[in-house]
Every structure is written in C-alpha cells, then in structure tokens.
PDB file of C-alpha atoms and ligand atoms in Angstrom:
ATOM      1  CA  UNK A 238     -39.866  10.501  49.628  1.00  0.00           C
ATOM      2  CA  UNK A 239     -37.029   9.037  51.727  1.00  0.00           C
ATOM      3  CA  UNK A 240     -37.189   9.347  55.488  1.00  0.00           C
ATOM      4  CA  UNK A 241     -34.327  10.837  57.509  1.00  0.00           C
ATOM      5  CA  UNK A 242     -32.567   9.368  60.546  1.00  0.00           C
ATOM      6  CA  UNK A 243     -30.067  10.998  62.896  1.00  0.00           C
ATOM      7  CA  UNK A 244     -27.663   8.600  64.618  1.00  0.00           C
ATOM      8  CA  UNK A 245     -25.331   9.905  67.332  1.00  0.00           C
ATOM      9  CA  UNK A 246     -21.846   8.417  67.496  1.00  0.00           C
ATOM     10  CA  UNK A 247     -22.498   6.948  64.067  1.00  0.00           C
ATOM     11  CA  UNK A 248     -19.041   6.236  62.667  1.00  0.00           C
ATOM     12  CA  UNK A 249     -18.117   3.014  64.436  1.00  0.00           C
ATOM     13  CA  UNK A 250     -19.391   0.054  66.438  1.00  0.00           C
ATOM     14  CA  UNK A 251     -23.140  -0.147  66.831  1.00  0.00           C
ATOM     15  CA  UNK A 252     -23.592   3.379  65.456  1.00  0.00           C
ATOM     16  CA  UNK A 253     -21.980   2.418  62.147  1.00  0.00           C
ATOM     17  CA  UNK A 254     -24.060  -0.774  61.929  1.00  0.00           C
ATOM     18  CA  UNK A 255     -27.244   1.205  62.667  1.00  0.00           C
ATOM     19  CA  UNK A 256     -26.387   3.806  60.017  1.00  0.00           C
ATOM     20  CA  UNK A 257     -25.856   1.057  57.416  1.00  0.00           C
ATOM     21  CA  UNK A 258     -29.064  -0.766  58.388  1.00  0.00           C
ATOM     22  CA  UNK A 259     -31.144   2.395  57.857  1.00  0.00           C
ATOM     23  CA  UNK A 260     -29.305   3.266  54.624  1.00  0.00           C
ATOM     24  CA  UNK A 261     -29.990  -0.222  53.299  1.00  0.00           C
ATOM     25  CA  UNK A 262     -33.665   0.458  53.968  1.00  0.00           C
ATOM     26  CA  UNK A 263     -33.636   3.699  51.973  1.00  0.00           C
ATOM     27  CA  UNK A 264     -33.228   6.292  54.738  1.00  0.00           C
ATOM     28  CA  UNK A 265     -31.168   9.444  54.272  1.00  0.00           C
ATOM     29  CA  UNK A 266     -28.648   9.568  57.068  1.00  0.00           C
ATOM     30  CA  UNK A 267     -27.384  12.254  59.426  1.00  0.00           C
ATOM     31  CA  UNK A 268     -24.258  10.963  61.118  1.00  0.00           C
ATOM     32  CA  UNK A 269     -23.078  12.691  64.269  1.00  0.00           C
ATOM     33  CA  UNK A 270     -19.454  12.087  65.196  1.00  0.00           C
ATOM     34  CA  UNK A 271     -16.972  13.735  67.480  1.00  0.00           C
ATOM     35  CA  UNK A 272     -13.371  13.009  66.457  1.00  0.00           C
ATOM     36  CA  UNK A 273     -12.867  10.706  63.525  1.00  0.00           C
ATOM     37  CA  UNK A 274     -13.035  13.071  60.521  1.00  0.00           C
ATOM     38  CA  UNK A 275     -11.299  10.649  58.176  1.00  0.00           C
ATOM     39  CA  UNK A 276     -13.538   7.713  59.112  1.00  0.00           C
ATOM     40  CA  UNK A 277     -16.654   9.887  58.814  1.00  0.00           C
ATOM     41  CA  UNK A 278     -15.721  11.015  55.297  1.00  0.00           C
ATOM     42  CA  UNK A 279     -14.946   7.490  54.097  1.00  0.00           C
ATOM     43  CA  UNK A 280     -18.165   6.115  55.635  1.00  0.00           C
ATOM     44  CA  UNK A 281     -20.185   8.865  53.921  1.00  0.00           C
ATOM     45  CA  UNK A 282     -18.803   7.965  50.484  1.00  0.00           C
ATOM     46  CA  UNK A 283     -19.206   4.232  51.120  1.00  0.00           C
ATOM     47  CA  UNK A 284     -22.886   4.677  52.045  1.00  0.00           C
ATOM     48  CA  UNK A 285     -23.666   7.061  49.186  1.00  0.00           C
ATOM     49  CA  UNK A 286     -22.036   4.665  46.713  1.00  0.00           C
ATOM     50  CA  UNK A 287     -23.553   1.447  48.128  1.00  0.00           C
ATOM     51  CA  UNK A 288     -27.069   2.579  49.045  1.00  0.00           C
ATOM     52  CA  UNK A 289     -27.682   5.702  46.896  1.00  0.00           C
ATOM     53  CA  UNK A 290     -29.033   7.750  49.815  1.00  0.00           C
ATOM     54  CA  UNK A 291     -28.015  11.198  51.072  1.00  0.00           C
ATOM     55  CA  UNK A 292     -25.556  11.450  53.963  1.00  0.00           C
ATOM     56  CA  UNK A 293     -24.940  14.530  56.102  1.00  0.00           C
ATOM     57  CA  UNK A 294     -21.977  14.506  58.495  1.00  0.00           C
ATOM     58  CA  UNK A 295     -22.166  16.687  61.586  1.00  0.00           C
ATOM     59  CA  UNK A 296     -19.254  16.966  63.961  1.00  0.00           C
ATOM     60  CA  UNK A 297     -20.473  17.755  67.472  1.00  0.00           C
ATOM     61  CA  UNK A 298     -19.262  16.867  70.937  1.00  0.00           C
ATOM     62  CA  UNK A 299     -22.401  15.829  72.797  1.00  0.00           C
ATOM     63  CA  UNK A 300     -20.885  16.898  76.120  1.00  0.00           C
ATOM     64  CA  UNK A 301     -21.717  20.488  75.139  1.00  0.00           C
ATOM     65  CA  UNK A 302     -25.278  21.786  74.897  1.00  0.00           C
ATOM     66  CA  UNK A 303     -24.393  24.499  72.377  1.00  0.00           C
ATOM     67  CA  UNK A 304     -22.863  21.910  70.010  1.00  0.00           C
ATOM     68  CA  UNK A 305     -26.037  19.802  70.260  1.00  0.00           C
ATOM     69  CA  UNK A 306     -28.207  22.846  69.538  1.00  0.00           C
ATOM     70  CA  UNK A 307     -26.081  23.712  66.501  1.00  0.00           C
ATOM     71  CA  UNK A 308     -26.219  20.121  65.251  1.00  0.00           C
ATOM     72  CA  UNK A 309     -30.017  19.976  65.377  1.00  0.00           C
ATOM     73  CA  UNK A 310     -30.303  23.347  63.653  1.00  0.00           C
ATOM     74  CA  UNK A 311     -27.978  22.244  60.833  1.00  0.00           C
ATOM     75  CA  UNK A 312     -29.751  18.890  60.444  1.00  0.00           C
ATOM     76  CA  UNK A 313     -33.158  20.564  60.132  1.00  0.00           C
ATOM     77  CA  UNK A 314     -31.839  23.245  57.766  1.00  0.00           C
ATOM     78  CA  UNK A 315     -30.228  20.671  55.472  1.00  0.00           C
ATOM     79  CA  UNK A 316     -32.789  17.823  55.574  1.00  0.00           C
ATOM     80  CA  UNK A 317     -36.006  19.653  56.527  1.00  0.00           C
ATOM     81  CA  UNK A 318     -37.185  17.011  58.996  1.00  0.00           C
ATOM     82  CA  UNK A 319     -35.953  14.158  61.167  1.00  0.00           C
ATOM     83  CA  UNK A 320     -38.128  11.039  61.213  1.00  0.00           C
ATOM     84  CA  UNK A 321     -36.004   8.883  63.492  1.00  0.00           C
ATOM     85  CA  UNK A 322     -33.531   9.768  66.240  1.00  0.00           C
ATOM     86  CA  UNK A 323     -31.167   7.103  67.561  1.00  0.00           C
ATOM     87  CA  UNK A 324     -29.429   8.124  70.788  1.00  0.00           C
ATOM     88  CA  UNK A 325     -26.505   5.738  70.399  1.00  0.00           C
ATOM     89  CA  UNK A 326     -23.361   7.619  71.510  1.00  0.00           C
ATOM     90  CA  UNK A 327     -22.023   6.572  74.864  1.00  0.00           C
ATOM     91  CA  UNK A 328     -18.867   6.385  76.956  1.00  0.00           C
ATOM     92  CA  UNK A 329     -17.688   4.169  79.763  1.00  0.00           C
ATOM     93  CA  UNK A 330     -14.898   5.057  82.174  1.00  0.00           C
ATOM     94  CA  UNK A 331     -13.544   1.928  83.802  1.00  0.00           C
ATOM     95  CA  UNK A 332     -12.282   2.715  87.322  1.00  0.00           C
ATOM     96  CA  UNK A 333     -12.482   1.255  90.810  1.00  0.00           C
ATOM     97  CA  UNK A 334     -15.544   2.466  92.722  1.00  0.00           C
ATOM     98  CA  UNK A 335     -13.376   4.193  95.326  1.00  0.00           C
ATOM     99  CA  UNK A 336     -11.247   6.021  92.749  1.00  0.00           C
ATOM    100  CA  UNK A 337     -14.157   7.378  90.782  1.00  0.00           C
ATOM    101  CA  UNK A 338     -14.511  11.159  90.821  1.00  0.00           C
ATOM    102  CA  UNK A 339     -17.378  13.604  90.490  1.00  0.00           C
ATOM    103  CA  UNK A 340     -15.788  14.677  87.181  1.00  0.00           C
ATOM    104  CA  UNK A 341     -16.073  11.079  85.907  1.00  0.00           C
ATOM    105  CA  UNK A 342     -19.766  11.086  86.819  1.00  0.00           C
ATOM    106  CA  UNK A 343     -20.363  14.400  85.065  1.00  0.00           C
ATOM    107  CA  UNK A 344     -18.543  13.319  81.920  1.00  0.00           C
ATOM    108  CA  UNK A 345     -20.493  10.072  81.699  1.00  0.00           C
ATOM    109  CA  UNK A 346     -23.882  11.590  82.480  1.00  0.00           C
ATOM    110  CA  UNK A 347     -23.339  14.421  79.992  1.00  0.00           C
ATOM    111  CA  UNK A 348     -22.831  12.106  77.020  1.00  0.00           C
ATOM    112  CA  UNK A 349     -24.964   9.110  78.007  1.00  0.00           C
ATOM    113  CA  UNK A 350     -28.013  10.798  79.517  1.00  0.00           C
ATOM    114  CA  UNK A 351     -28.125  14.586  79.325  1.00  0.00           C
ATOM    115  CA  UNK A 352     -27.358  14.702  75.576  1.00  0.00           C
ATOM    116  CA  UNK A 353     -30.185  12.222  74.787  1.00  0.00           C
ATOM    117  CA  UNK A 354     -32.500  14.392  76.912  1.00  0.00           C
ATOM    118  CA  UNK A 355     -31.582  17.570  75.013  1.00  0.00           C
ATOM    119  CA  UNK A 356     -31.941  15.805  71.657  1.00  0.00           C
ATOM    120  CA  UNK A 357     -35.288  14.292  72.653  1.00  0.00           C
ATOM    121  CA  UNK A 358     -36.533  17.710  73.722  1.00  0.00           C
ATOM    122  CA  UNK A 359     -35.411  19.500  70.528  1.00  0.00           C
ATOM    123  CA  UNK A 360     -36.188  16.815  67.963  1.00  0.00           C
ATOM    124  CA  UNK A 361     -39.255  15.454  69.796  1.00  0.00           C
ATOM    125  CA  UNK A 362     -40.864  18.891  69.495  1.00  0.00           C
ATOM    126  CA  UNK A 363     -40.328  18.813  65.705  1.00  0.00           C
ATOM    127  CA  UNK A 364     -41.696  15.267  65.495  1.00  0.00           C
ATOM    128  CA  UNK A 365     -44.847  16.316  67.340  1.00  0.00           C
ATOM    129  CA  UNK A 366     -45.261  19.226  64.903  1.00  0.00           C
ATOM    130  CA  UNK A 367     -44.857  16.897  61.922  1.00  0.00           C
ATOM    131  CA  UNK A 368     -47.191  14.366  63.630  1.00  0.00           C
ATOM    132  CA  UNK A 369     -44.833  11.425  63.401  1.00  0.00           C
ATOM    133  CA  UNK A 370     -41.481  10.063  64.463  1.00  0.00           C
ATOM    134  CA  UNK A 371     -39.626   7.447  66.429  1.00  0.00           C
ATOM    135  CA  UNK A 372     -36.876   7.721  69.003  1.00  0.00           C
ATOM    136  CA  UNK A 373     -34.698   4.788  70.011  1.00  0.00           C
ATOM    137  CA  UNK A 374     -32.373   5.027  72.993  1.00  0.00           C
ATOM    138  CA  UNK A 375     -29.425   2.659  73.327  1.00  0.00           C
ATOM    139  CA  UNK A 376     -29.243   1.781  76.991  1.00  0.00           C
ATOM    140  CA  UNK A 377     -27.590  -1.398  78.280  1.00  0.00           C
ATOM    141  CA  UNK A 378     -28.351  -4.455  80.372  1.00  0.00           C
ATOM    142  CA  UNK A 379     -26.174  -2.549  82.894  1.00  0.00           C
ATOM    143  CA  UNK A 380     -29.112  -0.173  83.203  1.00  0.00           C
ATOM    144  CA  UNK A 381     -31.428  -3.014  84.223  1.00  0.00           C
ATOM    145  CA  UNK A 382     -29.916  -5.697  86.378  1.00  0.00           C
ATOM    146  CA  UNK A 383     -26.146  -5.963  86.357  1.00  0.00           C
ATOM    147  CA  UNK A 384     -23.727  -5.375  89.171  1.00  0.00           C
ATOM    148  CA  UNK A 385     -20.342  -3.910  88.272  1.00  0.00           C
ATOM    149  CA  UNK A 386     -19.166  -1.335  90.866  1.00  0.00           C
ATOM    150  CA  UNK A 387     -16.386  -0.296  88.475  1.00  0.00           C
ATOM    151  CA  UNK A 388     -18.961   1.200  86.097  1.00  0.00           C
ATOM    152  CA  UNK A 389     -21.378   2.687  88.626  1.00  0.00           C
ATOM    153  CA  UNK A 390     -21.879   5.992  86.802  1.00  0.00           C
ATOM    154  CA  UNK A 391     -22.281   4.229  83.445  1.00  0.00           C
ATOM    155  CA  UNK A 392     -24.910   1.916  84.975  1.00  0.00           C
ATOM    156  CA  UNK A 393     -26.740   4.886  86.500  1.00  0.00           C
ATOM    157  CA  UNK A 394     -26.672   6.736  83.162  1.00  0.00           C
ATOM    158  CA  UNK A 395     -28.131   3.709  81.389  1.00  0.00           C
ATOM    159  CA  UNK A 396     -30.883   3.292  84.033  1.00  0.00           C
ATOM    160  CA  UNK A 397     -31.601   6.987  83.585  1.00  0.00           C
ATOM    161  CA  UNK A 398     -31.934   6.467  79.844  1.00  0.00           C
ATOM    162  CA  UNK A 399     -34.669   3.909  80.507  1.00  0.00           C
ATOM    163  CA  UNK A 400     -36.512   6.466  82.669  1.00  0.00           C
ATOM    164  CA  UNK A 401     -36.043   9.044  79.909  1.00  0.00           C
ATOM    165  CA  UNK A 402     -37.588   6.538  77.470  1.00  0.00           C
ATOM    166  CA  UNK A 403     -40.699   6.063  79.633  1.00  0.00           C
ATOM    167  CA  UNK A 404     -41.130   9.753  80.452  1.00  0.00           C
ATOM    168  CA  UNK A 405     -40.577  11.074  76.938  1.00  0.00           C
ATOM    169  CA  UNK A 406     -42.920   8.429  75.473  1.00  0.00           C
ATOM    170  CA  UNK A 407     -45.657   9.994  77.616  1.00  0.00           C
ATOM    171  CA  UNK A 408     -44.614  13.549  76.798  1.00  0.00           C
ATOM    172  CA  UNK A 409     -44.495  12.979  73.021  1.00  0.00           C
ATOM    173  CA  UNK A 410     -47.574  10.740  72.639  1.00  0.00           C
ATOM    174  CA  UNK A 411     -49.518   9.958  70.543  1.00  0.00           C
ATOM    175  CA  UNK A 412     -47.495  10.733  67.399  1.00  0.00           C
ATOM    176  CA  UNK A 413     -43.974   9.814  68.505  1.00  0.00           C
ATOM    177  CA  UNK A 414     -42.978   6.352  69.720  1.00  0.00           C
ATOM    178  CA  UNK A 415     -40.029   6.213  72.111  1.00  0.00           C
ATOM    179  CA  UNK A 416     -38.373   2.859  72.784  1.00  0.00           C
ATOM    180  CA  UNK A 417     -35.159   1.542  74.185  1.00  0.00           C
ATOM    181  CA  UNK A 418     -32.738  -1.230  73.268  1.00  0.00           C
ATOM    182  CA  UNK A 419     -30.635  -2.686  76.076  1.00  0.00           C
ATOM    183  CA  UNK A 420     -27.740  -4.619  74.575  1.00  0.00           C
ATOM    184  CA  UNK A 421     -25.622  -7.042  76.548  1.00  0.00           C
ATOM    185  CA  UNK A 422     -21.992  -7.675  75.603  1.00  0.00           C
ATOM    186  CA  UNK A 423     -21.297  -6.671  71.999  1.00  0.00           C
ATOM    187  CA  UNK A 424     -18.017  -6.837  70.066  1.00  0.00           C
ATOM    188  CA  UNK A 425     -17.056  -3.169  69.654  1.00  0.00           C
ATOM    189  CA  UNK A 426     -14.155  -0.869  70.542  1.00  0.00           C
ATOM    190  CA  UNK A 427     -15.861  -0.165  73.869  1.00  0.00           C
ATOM    191  CA  UNK A 428     -14.882  -3.643  75.050  1.00  0.00           C
ATOM    192  CA  UNK A 429     -11.437  -3.904  73.487  1.00  0.00           C
ATOM    193  CA  UNK A 430      -9.612  -3.309  76.790  1.00  0.00           C
ATOM    194  CA  UNK A 431     -11.451  -6.047  78.722  1.00  0.00           C
ATOM    195  CA  UNK A 432      -9.207  -8.686  80.318  1.00  0.00           C
ATOM    196  CA  UNK A 433      -9.240 -12.044  78.557  1.00  0.00           C
ATOM    197  CA  UNK A 434     -10.245 -13.908  81.728  1.00  0.00           C
ATOM    198  CA  UNK A 435     -13.199 -11.548  82.308  1.00  0.00           C
ATOM    199  CA  UNK A 436     -14.384 -12.006  78.709  1.00  0.00           C
ATOM    200  CA  UNK A 437     -14.216 -15.792  79.194  1.00  0.00           C
ATOM    201  CA  UNK A 438     -16.276 -15.635  82.396  1.00  0.00           C
ATOM    202  CA  UNK A 439     -18.878 -13.338  80.877  1.00  0.00           C
ATOM    203  CA  UNK A 440     -19.142 -15.478  77.729  1.00  0.00           C
ATOM    204  CA  UNK A 441     -19.951 -18.444  79.981  1.00  0.00           C
ATOM    205  CA  UNK A 442     -22.859 -16.448  81.425  1.00  0.00           C
ATOM    206  CA  UNK A 443     -24.392 -15.813  77.984  1.00  0.00           C
ATOM    207  CA  UNK A 444     -26.749 -18.590  76.870  1.00  0.00           C
ATOM    208  CA  UNK A 445     -25.648 -18.377  73.223  1.00  0.00           C
ATOM    209  CA  UNK A 446     -21.986 -18.561  74.398  1.00  0.00           C
ATOM    210  CA  UNK A 447     -20.675 -15.556  72.515  1.00  0.00           C
ATOM    211  CA  UNK A 448     -20.719 -11.758  72.483  1.00  0.00           C
ATOM    212  CA  UNK A 449     -23.153 -10.112  70.074  1.00  0.00           C
ATOM    213  CA  UNK A 450     -22.252  -8.354  66.829  1.00  0.00           C
ATOM    214  CA  UNK A 451     -23.190  -4.683  66.181  1.00  0.00           C
ATOM    215  CA  UNK A 452     -25.393  -5.744  63.247  1.00  0.00           C
ATOM    216  CA  UNK A 453     -27.548  -7.848  65.602  1.00  0.00           C
ATOM    217  CA  UNK A 454     -28.354  -4.718  67.595  1.00  0.00           C
ATOM    218  CA  UNK A 455     -28.865  -2.587  64.476  1.00  0.00           C
ATOM    219  CA  UNK A 456     -31.591  -4.900  63.177  1.00  0.00           C
ATOM    220  CA  UNK A 457     -33.604  -4.481  66.388  1.00  0.00           C
ATOM    221  CA  UNK A 458     -33.165  -0.702  66.311  1.00  0.00           C
ATOM    222  CA  UNK A 459     -34.416  -0.579  62.721  1.00  0.00           C
ATOM    223  CA  UNK A 460     -37.358  -2.837  63.574  1.00  0.00           C
ATOM    224  CA  UNK A 461     -38.386  -0.491  66.411  1.00  0.00           C
ATOM    225  CA  UNK A 462     -38.298   2.493  64.048  1.00  0.00           C
ATOM    226  CA  UNK A 463     -40.275   0.711  61.345  1.00  0.00           C
ATOM    227  CA  UNK A 464     -44.033   0.352  60.858  1.00  0.00           C
ATOM    228  CA  UNK A 465     -43.691  -3.307  61.877  1.00  0.00           C
ATOM    229  CA  UNK A 466     -43.338  -1.952  65.425  1.00  0.00           C
ATOM    230  CA  UNK A 467     -46.261   0.478  65.168  1.00  0.00           C
ATOM    231  CA  UNK A 468     -47.827  -0.765  68.436  1.00  0.00           C
ATOM    232  CA  UNK A 469     -44.557  -0.883  70.403  1.00  0.00           C
ATOM    233  CA  UNK A 470     -44.079   2.201  72.552  1.00  0.00           C
ATOM    234  CA  UNK A 471     -42.348   2.952  75.863  1.00  0.00           C
ATOM    235  CA  UNK A 472     -40.666  -0.474  75.800  1.00  0.00           C
ATOM    236  CA  UNK A 473     -37.230  -1.761  76.658  1.00  0.00           C
ATOM    237  CA  UNK A 474     -35.941  -4.686  74.612  1.00  0.00           C
ATOM    238  CA  UNK A 475     -32.994  -6.652  75.973  1.00  0.00           C
ATOM    239  CA  UNK A 476     -30.702  -7.968  73.253  1.00  0.00           C
ATOM    240  CA  UNK A 477     -28.095  -9.930  75.172  1.00  0.00           C
ATOM    241  CA  UNK A 478     -28.125 -13.531  73.977  1.00  0.00           C
ATOM    242  CA  UNK A 479     -29.616 -14.513  77.343  1.00  0.00           C
ATOM    243  CA  UNK A 480     -27.199 -13.265  80.051  1.00  0.00           C
ATOM    244  CA  UNK A 481     -27.586 -14.684  83.544  1.00  0.00           C
TER     245      UNK A 481
HETATM  246  P1  NAD B1106     -18.096   2.584  70.662  1.00  0.00           P
HETATM  247  O1  NAD B1106     -17.177   3.082  71.707  1.00  0.00           O
HETATM  248  O2  NAD B1106     -17.540   1.948  69.461  1.00  0.00           O
HETATM  249  O3  NAD B1106     -19.095   3.725  70.180  1.00  0.00           O
HETATM  250  C1  NAD B1106     -19.466   4.820  70.952  1.00  0.00           C
HETATM  251  C2  NAD B1106     -19.680   5.998  70.021  1.00  0.00           C
HETATM  252  O4  NAD B1106     -20.050   7.141  70.805  1.00  0.00           O
HETATM  253  C3  NAD B1106     -18.411   6.360  69.246  1.00  0.00           C
HETATM  254  O5  NAD B1106     -18.731   6.600  67.895  1.00  0.00           O
HETATM  255  C4  NAD B1106     -17.948   7.638  69.923  1.00  0.00           C
HETATM  256  O6  NAD B1106     -17.229   8.510  69.090  1.00  0.00           O
HETATM  257  C5  NAD B1106     -19.304   8.244  70.332  1.00  0.00           C
HETATM  258  N1  NAD B1106     -19.121   9.270  71.356  1.00  0.00           N
HETATM  259  C6  NAD B1106     -18.494   9.160  72.553  1.00  0.00           C
HETATM  260  N2  NAD B1106     -18.443  10.348  73.178  1.00  0.00           N
HETATM  261  C7  NAD B1106     -19.072  11.240  72.359  1.00  0.00           C
HETATM  262  C8  NAD B1106     -19.334  12.625  72.428  1.00  0.00           C
HETATM  263  N3  NAD B1106     -18.932  13.355  73.477  1.00  0.00           N
HETATM  264  N4  NAD B1106     -19.978  13.213  71.399  1.00  0.00           N
HETATM  265  C9  NAD B1106     -20.378  12.494  70.318  1.00  0.00           C
HETATM  266  N5  NAD B1106     -20.152  11.169  70.198  1.00  0.00           N
HETATM  267  C10 NAD B1106     -19.498  10.552  71.197  1.00  0.00           C
HETATM  268  O7  NAD B1106     -19.048   1.560  71.430  1.00  0.00           O
HETATM  269  P2  NAD B1106     -20.421   0.861  71.054  1.00  0.00           P
HETATM  270  O8  NAD B1106     -20.387  -0.431  71.759  1.00  0.00           O
HETATM  271  O9  NAD B1106     -20.681   0.905  69.593  1.00  0.00           O
HETATM  272  O10 NAD B1106     -21.454   1.799  71.845  1.00  0.00           O
HETATM  273  C11 NAD B1106     -22.678   2.256  71.282  1.00  0.00           C
HETATM  274  C12 NAD B1106     -23.704   2.374  72.400  1.00  0.00           C
HETATM  275  O11 NAD B1106     -24.011   1.068  72.884  1.00  0.00           O
HETATM  276  C13 NAD B1106     -23.212   3.149  73.628  1.00  0.00           C
HETATM  277  O12 NAD B1106     -24.250   3.956  74.122  1.00  0.00           O
HETATM  278  C14 NAD B1106     -22.889   2.059  74.628  1.00  0.00           C
HETATM  279  O13 NAD B1106     -22.975   2.515  75.947  1.00  0.00           O
HETATM  280  C15 NAD B1106     -23.953   1.046  74.297  1.00  0.00           C
HETATM  281  N6  NAD B1106     -23.681  -0.332  74.729  1.00  0.00           N
HETATM  282  C16 NAD B1106     -22.568  -0.987  74.338  1.00  0.00           C
HETATM  283  C17 NAD B1106     -22.391  -2.319  74.745  1.00  0.00           C
HETATM  284  C18 NAD B1106     -21.209  -3.127  74.308  1.00  0.00           C
HETATM  285  O14 NAD B1106     -21.007  -4.238  74.829  1.00  0.00           O
HETATM  286  N7  NAD B1106     -20.408  -2.688  73.349  1.00  0.00           N
HETATM  287  C19 NAD B1106     -23.340  -2.933  75.562  1.00  0.00           C
HETATM  288  C20 NAD B1106     -24.458  -2.225  75.944  1.00  0.00           C
HETATM  289  C21 NAD B1106     -24.633  -0.917  75.517  1.00  0.00           C
END
C-alpha cells in the first residue's frame, strides 16, 4: 500500500520539488496551496500522469487555524492516514528593522511557526495512534547563525521551528521521528527580488560558489522521511553548500 505525504505550500519552489520527489518514490500526495489554483491543477495532472500516484489538492491559508483544521480533516477523510508531514510553507517580509511592525511579526509567525505547531499537534496525534510517521520542518540557516536585521521576524520564526522540532520529537516519541532541514540560499521565487550585488556577495560566501536548487533540498527531505534515516530523530541538517 502506498504511503501518504502532506506538503504545505506544495505548488512551487521547494514545495513542488518535495512533492515530485515523494511522488517519484511512490507516495500519494496531499498538496496544500493558498492562491495558485491553476498551477495546483496542472501540477496534480502532471504528477498523476508521470508517477501514477493519487494527488489531493487542498486550498487553505495557513494563517488561519480554522482553515488548517479543515484541511487536516479533509486529508484524513480522503486518504485515511498521513505518514509524512512536511511543514514547508513560509513567507519572508523584507523591511528595515526600524520599519518593521507588530503586524509583520504576526503574519510571519502565523505562517512560519504557528501553522507548523498546529499541524504537528493534529497530525502528530494521528501518527502516534497509527504507531508511525515522520515530520520534517523546513527551517533555514537564518534560524541558526545568520545576521540579517531586515528579516528579524523571519529569523526568529525559523529558530522557533528548530525548537518546535526538538520539543515535538520528545512529545511524539517513540513512533514519530521529527527532523528539520535548514537550507541556505536556494533558487526560488522567495529570492527573486534580491539585489544583484547582494546575490554576488552571498554567492562568494558559499563554498560551492552557487545557490542551491530546490531538488537538492527535496532529496534530503525525502531521505529524512525514509527508512534510511530510521535512527535520525530530533536533528537539524544544514543544506547550504557551506556558507560562511
Ligand atoms: P516560495 O516562496 O517559492 O514558496 C513558499 C510557499 O509557501 C509557496 O508555495 C506559498 O504559496 C506558500 N505559502 C505562503 N504563505 C502561505 C499561507 N498563508 N498558506 C499556505 N501556503 C503559504 O519559497 P521557497 O524558497 O520554496 O520556500 C519554501 C520554504 O523554504 C519556506 O519555509 C522558506 O522559508 C524556506 N527557505 C527558503 C530558502 C531560500 O533561499 N529560498 C532558504 C531557507 C529556507
């Protein structure tokens, strides 16, 4: 029987690469998305055609608890169980430290940290009942050791996600493994507004002298969910090409 994975923010960037990586490995896929109806529908047919697995699309804005609750209910009704949860969706609001507002903080924390908490609570409980599961949180090197005042709330949300990883790994043990991937710079829409000069400087600081590709993150996420990682729990893996 195929396993089922739920990926938040699964229609583009790393989310899309993660969805395809799991589909390629025979998983049925639940794709959460918020806006892009057209993209979601075309991705669903592409995956069903290419990989012959089932795909369920669920539109839900993760800023709202009731939409998250509804999403989990629908996913469980339709697929029966969720074997892997990937908390991938995230936002970054780029603003000077001094111009940042409490609203910016709330918006960022809601999507990047509070939604993963709610999903871990709801789906983790099911995984404990079914005596098995894996959760992978997509944090960032910004959550570990980077220093950009213009993304202070993003950095705090990503540090928080690492704490959530550690705490929920304890809460859900021994049947559910909870791990975290902390990517460095990756070529996705999230970085499309970065100034050319800044990209050049940052590229210089990466040992492999380039940004990563979404597929390079997806492979690590899949590895952490797989039986090859059966003794990896409560860990954070940096995937950043060696940033210094
Ligand atoms: P992206 O902007 O392409 O993807 C983010 C996804 O999150 C999108 O699909 C978007 O629709 C979804 N999303 C945003 N708000 C949402 C909401 N309210 N409800 C549901 N979905 C919502 O960027 P990405 O680079 O693919 O980001 C994926 C994850 O990787 C994010 O958590 C991001 O913080 C993290 N990350 C990215 C980088 C990078 O360099 N790109 C580095 C480290 C970590």
